[in-house]
Coordinates of C-alpha atoms and ligand atoms in Angstrom, one line a residue:
M108 CA 85.1 165.7 13.2
Q109 CA 81.6 165.6 11.9
T110 CA 80.7 162.0 11.6
W111 CA 81.2 158.9 13.9
N112 CA 83.4 157.6 11.3
D113 CA 85.8 160.6 11.4
L114 CA 85.8 160.1 15.3
Q115 CA 86.7 156.5 14.8
Q116 CA 90.3 157.3 13.6
V117 CA 91.2 159.1 16.7
Q118 CA 89.1 157.5 19.6
P119 CA 88.1 154.2 18.2
L120 CA 86.6 152.7 21.4
A121 CA 84.4 155.7 22.3
S122 CA 83.2 155.9 18.8
K123 CA 82.3 152.2 18.7
I124 CA 80.4 152.6 21.9
M125 CA 78.2 155.5 20.8
M126 CA 77.7 153.9 17.3
N127 CA 76.3 150.8 19.0
S128 CA 74.0 152.9 21.2
I129 CA 72.9 155.0 18.5
K130 CA 71.9 151.9 16.3
R131 CA 70.1 150.6 19.3
N132 CA 68.5 153.7 20.2
R133 CA 69.9 153.7 23.7
L134 CA 71.9 156.9 24.2
S135 CA 72.3 157.7 27.7
H136 CA 71.0 161.0 29.4
A137 CA 74.2 161.9 30.9
Y138 CA 77.7 161.4 29.7
L139 CA 80.9 162.2 31.4
V140 CA 83.8 162.4 29.0
Q141 CA 87.2 162.2 30.5
G142 CA 90.4 162.6 28.6
S143 CA 93.5 165.0 28.3
R144 CA 93.3 168.2 26.5
G145 CA 93.4 168.1 22.7
T146 CA 91.8 164.7 22.6
G147 CA 88.5 165.9 20.8
K148 CA 86.0 166.0 23.7
K149 CA 84.4 168.9 22.5
S150 CA 83.8 167.8 18.9
F151 CA 82.5 164.5 20.5
A152 CA 80.0 166.4 22.5
R153 CA 78.9 168.5 19.4
L154 CA 78.6 165.3 17.5
I155 CA 76.4 163.8 20.0
A156 CA 74.1 166.9 19.8
M157 CA 74.0 166.8 16.0
T158 CA 73.2 163.0 16.1
L159 CA 70.2 163.8 18.4
L160 CA 68.8 166.8 16.7
C161 CA 69.7 166.5 13.0
E162 CA 66.6 166.5 10.7
A163 CA 67.7 163.9 8.2
R164 CA 70.3 161.4 9.9
Q165 CA 71.9 159.2 7.7
G166 CA 72.2 155.9 9.7
V167 CA 74.3 156.7 12.6
N168 CA 75.8 159.9 11.3
P169 CA 74.2 163.5 11.2
C170 CA 73.6 164.7 7.6
Q171 CA 75.7 167.9 8.0
T172 CA 73.7 169.9 5.6
C173 CA 70.4 170.3 7.2
N174 CA 69.5 173.8 9.1
T175 CA 69.8 172.2 12.4
C176 CA 73.4 170.6 11.7
H177 CA 74.3 173.9 10.2
R178 CA 73.2 175.8 13.3
I179 CA 75.0 173.4 15.7
M180 CA 78.3 173.7 13.9
T181 CA 78.0 177.3 13.9
G182 CA 77.3 177.4 17.6
N183 CA 73.9 178.9 17.2
H184 CA 71.3 176.4 18.2
P185 CA 68.8 177.3 21.0
D186 CA 68.3 173.7 22.4
L187 CA 72.2 173.4 22.9
H188 CA 73.9 175.0 25.6
W189 CA 77.6 175.2 26.6
I190 CA 78.6 176.1 30.0
E191 CA 82.1 177.3 30.5
P192 CA 83.6 178.0 33.8
D193 CA 83.3 181.6 34.9
G194 CA 86.6 182.2 36.6
R195 CA 87.7 179.2 38.3
T196 CA 84.3 177.5 39.1
I197 CA 81.1 176.8 37.5
R198 CA 78.7 178.7 39.8
N199 CA 75.0 178.2 40.9
E200 CA 73.9 181.2 39.1
Q201 CA 75.1 179.9 35.7
I202 CA 73.1 176.6 36.2
D203 CA 70.1 178.7 37.2
L204 CA 70.3 180.8 34.2
L205 CA 70.4 177.7 32.1
R206 CA 67.4 176.3 33.6
K207 CA 65.5 179.5 33.0
E208 CA 66.5 179.6 29.4
F209 CA 65.6 176.1 28.8
A210 CA 62.2 176.8 30.4
Y211 CA 61.4 179.7 28.2
T212 CA 63.3 179.5 24.9
G213 CA 63.7 175.9 24.3
L214 CA 60.7 175.8 22.1
E215 CA 62.3 174.2 18.9
T216 CA 62.3 170.6 19.8
T217 CA 61.4 168.5 22.6
Q218 CA 65.4 167.7 23.1
K219 CA 67.6 169.9 25.2
I220 CA 71.2 169.3 25.4
Y221 CA 73.9 171.0 27.5
I222 CA 77.4 170.5 27.4
V223 CA 79.6 171.4 30.7
S224 CA 83.2 172.1 29.8
S225 CA 85.6 171.7 32.8
A226 CA 83.2 169.9 34.7
E227 CA 85.7 169.4 37.6
T228 CA 85.2 173.0 38.3
L229 CA 81.6 172.5 39.2
T230 CA 81.0 173.7 42.8
V231 CA 79.0 170.9 44.8
N232 CA 75.9 173.2 45.0
A233 CA 76.0 173.6 41.2
A234 CA 76.6 170.1 40.6
N235 CA 73.5 169.0 42.8
R236 CA 71.6 171.4 40.7
I237 CA 72.6 169.7 37.6
L238 CA 71.5 166.4 39.0
K239 CA 68.2 167.9 39.6
F240 CA 67.9 169.1 36.2
L241 CA 68.5 165.5 34.8
E242 CA 65.7 164.2 36.9
E243 CA 63.0 166.6 35.4
P244 CA 60.7 164.3 33.9
D245 CA 58.8 166.4 31.4
V246 CA 61.9 167.6 29.4
E247 CA 64.1 165.1 27.6
T248 CA 67.4 166.3 28.7
T249 CA 71.1 165.2 27.6
A250 CA 74.0 166.2 29.7
I251 CA 77.6 165.9 28.4
L252 CA 80.1 166.7 31.0
L253 CA 83.6 167.3 29.8
T254 CA 86.9 167.1 31.8
D255 CA 90.5 166.9 31.5
N256 CA 90.7 165.8 35.2
G257 CA 88.5 163.0 35.9
R258 CA 89.7 162.7 39.5
G259 CA 88.3 166.1 40.3
I260 CA 84.7 165.0 39.5
I261 CA 82.5 164.5 42.6
P262 CA 81.2 161.0 43.1
T263 CA 77.6 161.8 43.0
I264 CA 78.1 163.0 39.4
R265 CA 80.1 160.2 38.3
S266 CA 77.8 157.6 39.5
R267 CA 74.8 159.3 37.4
C268 CA 76.7 159.4 34.2
Q269 CA 77.8 157.0 31.5
V270 CA 81.6 157.5 31.7
I271 CA 83.5 157.6 28.2
D272 CA 87.4 157.6 28.5
F273 CA 89.2 159.2 25.8
Q274 CA 92.5 157.8 24.8
P275 CA 95.6 160.1 24.9
L276 CA 96.4 161.0 21.2
D277 CA 99.0 158.9 19.3
Q278 CA 101.0 162.0 18.8
T279 CA 103.6 160.3 16.4
A280 CA 100.9 159.0 14.0
F281 CA 99.3 162.3 14.1
R282 CA 102.6 164.0 13.1
N283 CA 103.5 161.7 10.6
R284 CA 100.2 162.4 8.8
L285 CA 100.9 165.9 8.9
I286 CA 104.6 165.6 7.4
N287 CA 103.4 163.2 4.8
I288 CA 101.0 165.7 3.2
E289 CA 102.9 166.2 0.1
S290 CA 101.3 169.5 -1.0
E291 CA 101.9 171.1 2.4
S292 CA 105.6 170.4 3.1
I293 CA 105.2 170.6 6.9
T294 CA 108.5 170.0 8.7
E295 CA 108.8 167.8 11.8
N296 CA 109.5 170.7 14.0
N297 CA 106.3 172.5 12.8
A298 CA 104.3 169.2 12.9
R299 CA 105.3 169.0 16.6
L300 CA 103.9 172.4 17.3
L301 CA 100.7 171.9 15.4
S302 CA 100.1 168.6 17.3
A303 CA 100.1 170.6 20.5
L304 CA 97.2 172.7 19.5
T305 CA 94.9 170.4 17.7
N306 CA 94.3 166.7 17.0
N307 CA 92.3 167.6 13.8
I308 CA 94.0 167.3 10.7
D309 CA 92.0 169.9 8.8
E310 CA 92.5 172.3 11.7
A311 CA 96.2 171.7 11.7
I312 CA 96.4 172.4 7.9
L313 CA 94.6 175.5 8.5
Y314 CA 96.9 176.7 11.1
H315 CA 99.8 175.9 9.0
Q316 CA 98.5 177.7 5.9
E317 CA 97.9 180.8 7.8
E318 CA 101.3 180.7 9.2
T319 CA 100.2 183.0 12.0
I320 CA 101.2 180.3 14.4
Y321 CA 104.9 180.4 13.4
H322 CA 105.3 184.2 13.9
V323 CA 103.6 183.8 17.3
R324 CA 106.1 181.1 18.0
D325 CA 108.9 183.4 17.3
V326 CA 107.5 186.1 19.5
V327 CA 106.9 183.6 22.2
K328 CA 110.5 182.5 22.1
Q329 CA 111.7 186.1 22.2
L330 CA 109.8 186.7 25.5
V331 CA 111.4 183.6 26.9
Y332 CA 114.8 184.8 26.1
E333 CA 113.9 188.4 27.5
L334 CA 112.8 186.8 30.8
I335 CA 116.1 184.8 31.0
V336 CA 118.6 187.5 29.6
R337 CA 117.0 190.9 30.1
Y338 CA 114.6 190.4 32.8
P339 CA 114.2 194.1 33.8
E340 CA 113.5 194.8 30.1
R341 CA 110.3 192.7 30.1
Y342 CA 107.6 195.1 30.5
L343 CA 109.2 197.2 27.5
F344 CA 109.3 194.2 25.3
V345 CA 105.7 193.6 25.8
H346 CA 105.1 197.1 24.4
Q347 CA 107.8 197.1 21.8
K348 CA 107.5 193.6 20.4
W349 CA 104.5 191.4 21.8
I350 CA 101.7 194.0 21.2
P351 CA 102.7 195.3 18.0
A352 CA 103.4 191.7 16.6
L353 CA 100.1 190.2 18.0
K354 CA 97.5 192.6 17.0
E355 CA 94.4 190.7 17.0
R356 CA 92.7 189.3 20.2
K357 CA 93.0 185.7 18.5
E358 CA 96.8 186.2 18.0
Q359 CA 97.1 187.4 21.8
E360 CA 95.3 184.2 22.9
L361 CA 97.4 182.1 20.9
G362 CA 100.5 183.9 22.3
L363 CA 99.4 182.7 25.8
D364 CA 98.6 179.3 24.6
L365 CA 101.9 179.0 23.2
L366 CA 103.7 180.4 26.1
I367 CA 102.0 177.8 28.3
I368 CA 103.3 175.1 25.9
A369 CA 106.7 176.6 25.9
L370 CA 107.0 176.7 29.8
K371 CA 105.5 173.0 30.1
D372 CA 108.3 172.0 27.5
V373 CA 110.9 173.4 30.1
V374 CA 109.2 171.5 32.8
Y375 CA 109.3 168.2 30.7
A376 CA 112.8 168.9 29.6
Q377 CA 114.1 169.4 33.4
M378 CA 112.6 165.8 33.9
G379 CA 114.8 164.6 31.1
R380 CA 112.1 164.1 28.8
E381 CA 113.3 166.4 26.0
D382 CA 111.6 164.4 23.3
E383 CA 108.3 165.3 24.4
T384 CA 108.6 169.1 23.9
F385 CA 106.2 170.6 21.4
L386 CA 107.6 174.4 20.8
F387 CA 111.3 173.8 21.3
Q388 CA 113.4 171.4 19.4
S389 CA 115.3 169.0 21.3
G390 CA 118.9 170.6 21.9
D391 CA 117.4 174.2 21.3
G392 CA 120.0 176.4 22.8
L393 CA 117.3 178.6 24.3
L394 CA 115.6 175.4 25.9
E395 CA 119.0 174.6 27.4
R396 CA 119.3 178.0 28.9
A397 CA 115.6 178.0 30.2
I398 CA 116.4 174.5 32.0
Y399 CA 119.1 176.0 34.0
E400 CA 117.6 179.4 34.5
F401 CA 114.1 178.6 35.9
T402 CA 113.6 176.6 39.0
Q403 CA 110.6 174.1 38.8
K404 CA 108.8 176.2 41.6
R405 CA 109.1 179.3 39.6
L406 CA 107.9 177.5 36.3
L407 CA 104.8 176.2 38.3
Q408 CA 103.9 179.7 39.4
M409 CA 104.5 181.2 36.1
L410 CA 102.1 178.3 34.6
K411 CA 99.6 179.2 37.2
D412 CA 99.7 182.9 36.6
L413 CA 99.5 182.1 32.7
L414 CA 96.3 179.9 33.1
H415 CA 94.8 182.6 35.2
A416 CA 95.6 185.4 32.5
R417 CA 94.2 182.9 29.8
Q418 CA 90.8 182.8 31.8
K419 CA 90.8 186.8 32.0
M420 CA 91.3 186.8 28.3
N421 CA 88.3 184.6 28.1
Q422 CA 86.3 186.8 30.2
N423 CA 87.0 189.7 27.7
V424 CA 89.7 191.7 29.6
H425 CA 91.6 193.7 27.5
P426 CA 94.5 191.8 26.1
T427 CA 97.3 194.4 26.6
L428 CA 96.1 194.6 30.3
V429 CA 96.3 191.0 30.7
I430 CA 99.9 190.7 29.1
E431 CA 101.1 193.6 31.0
Q432 CA 99.9 192.1 34.3
L433 CA 101.4 188.7 33.6
V434 CA 104.8 189.9 32.8
L435 CA 105.1 191.9 36.0
Q436 CA 104.0 189.0 37.9
F437 CA 106.5 186.8 36.3
Ligands
ZN756 ZN1 71.4 167.3 9.8

């Protein structure tokens, strides 16, 4: 999603609001973007940054070819900062570091932009520092806070931001678009899995063409099988199958992501919403077994452990260590 017109296809309302503000030169200094995972919040934030900093904007849209656009697209622009939660919260130190970096190195333009992912994890202290940051008169700062969980945002932050609501994805329309690409022959089942990971058509096609995602799905299903049928062997399975099959860190991360999707599928299926599964087909024998085998309490605990494991992976803990610990916790 590199232009506001692209965004219009998935988030028509948000896109319209932004295009109007850009035309009138009335962009806000703080945005709170709330919407569920996979709705395109990060692309949206990047697009705002490109619009603000592009050297040769064409109407409302960034040119996508200038040096600045290119650096933003490759995550390499000194006036644009991303803050990701470090562990479970965004700490004071992260905000302080950012202020310092901006003070000393942000010399390319007079605009500074920072994007905060998982803004609901800001501690009250860190949130207060961000608010102060916004009030600094000598720097033109734009803050874009992103959250999957709007209710977790503290009121003082919310009241200072322009709130942009992202609509839930129209999953069926997205899947149909994928299925109807004649050159790719994507099955319904595979389209469902792709739609769990992205709402971007090009990214979905790339996943499909690489095929890694389908191999990873097989390994994840095998692990679910092991957990049900050969529980004491799960650690052995990790060493004999999981690690040899998922060699790259990227594949290991995808493995955890798909495992999260698989367990959520089981939770949904237990609630009788089998048509809403992503990784399992409705009526899949393994899904049926999982529904009976796992209690809801255990599934929720496993999901919690998984999210924690996924964070450790982000913090560069060795993937083998992460998956070993995880299956022992299960
Ligand atoms: Zn540009």
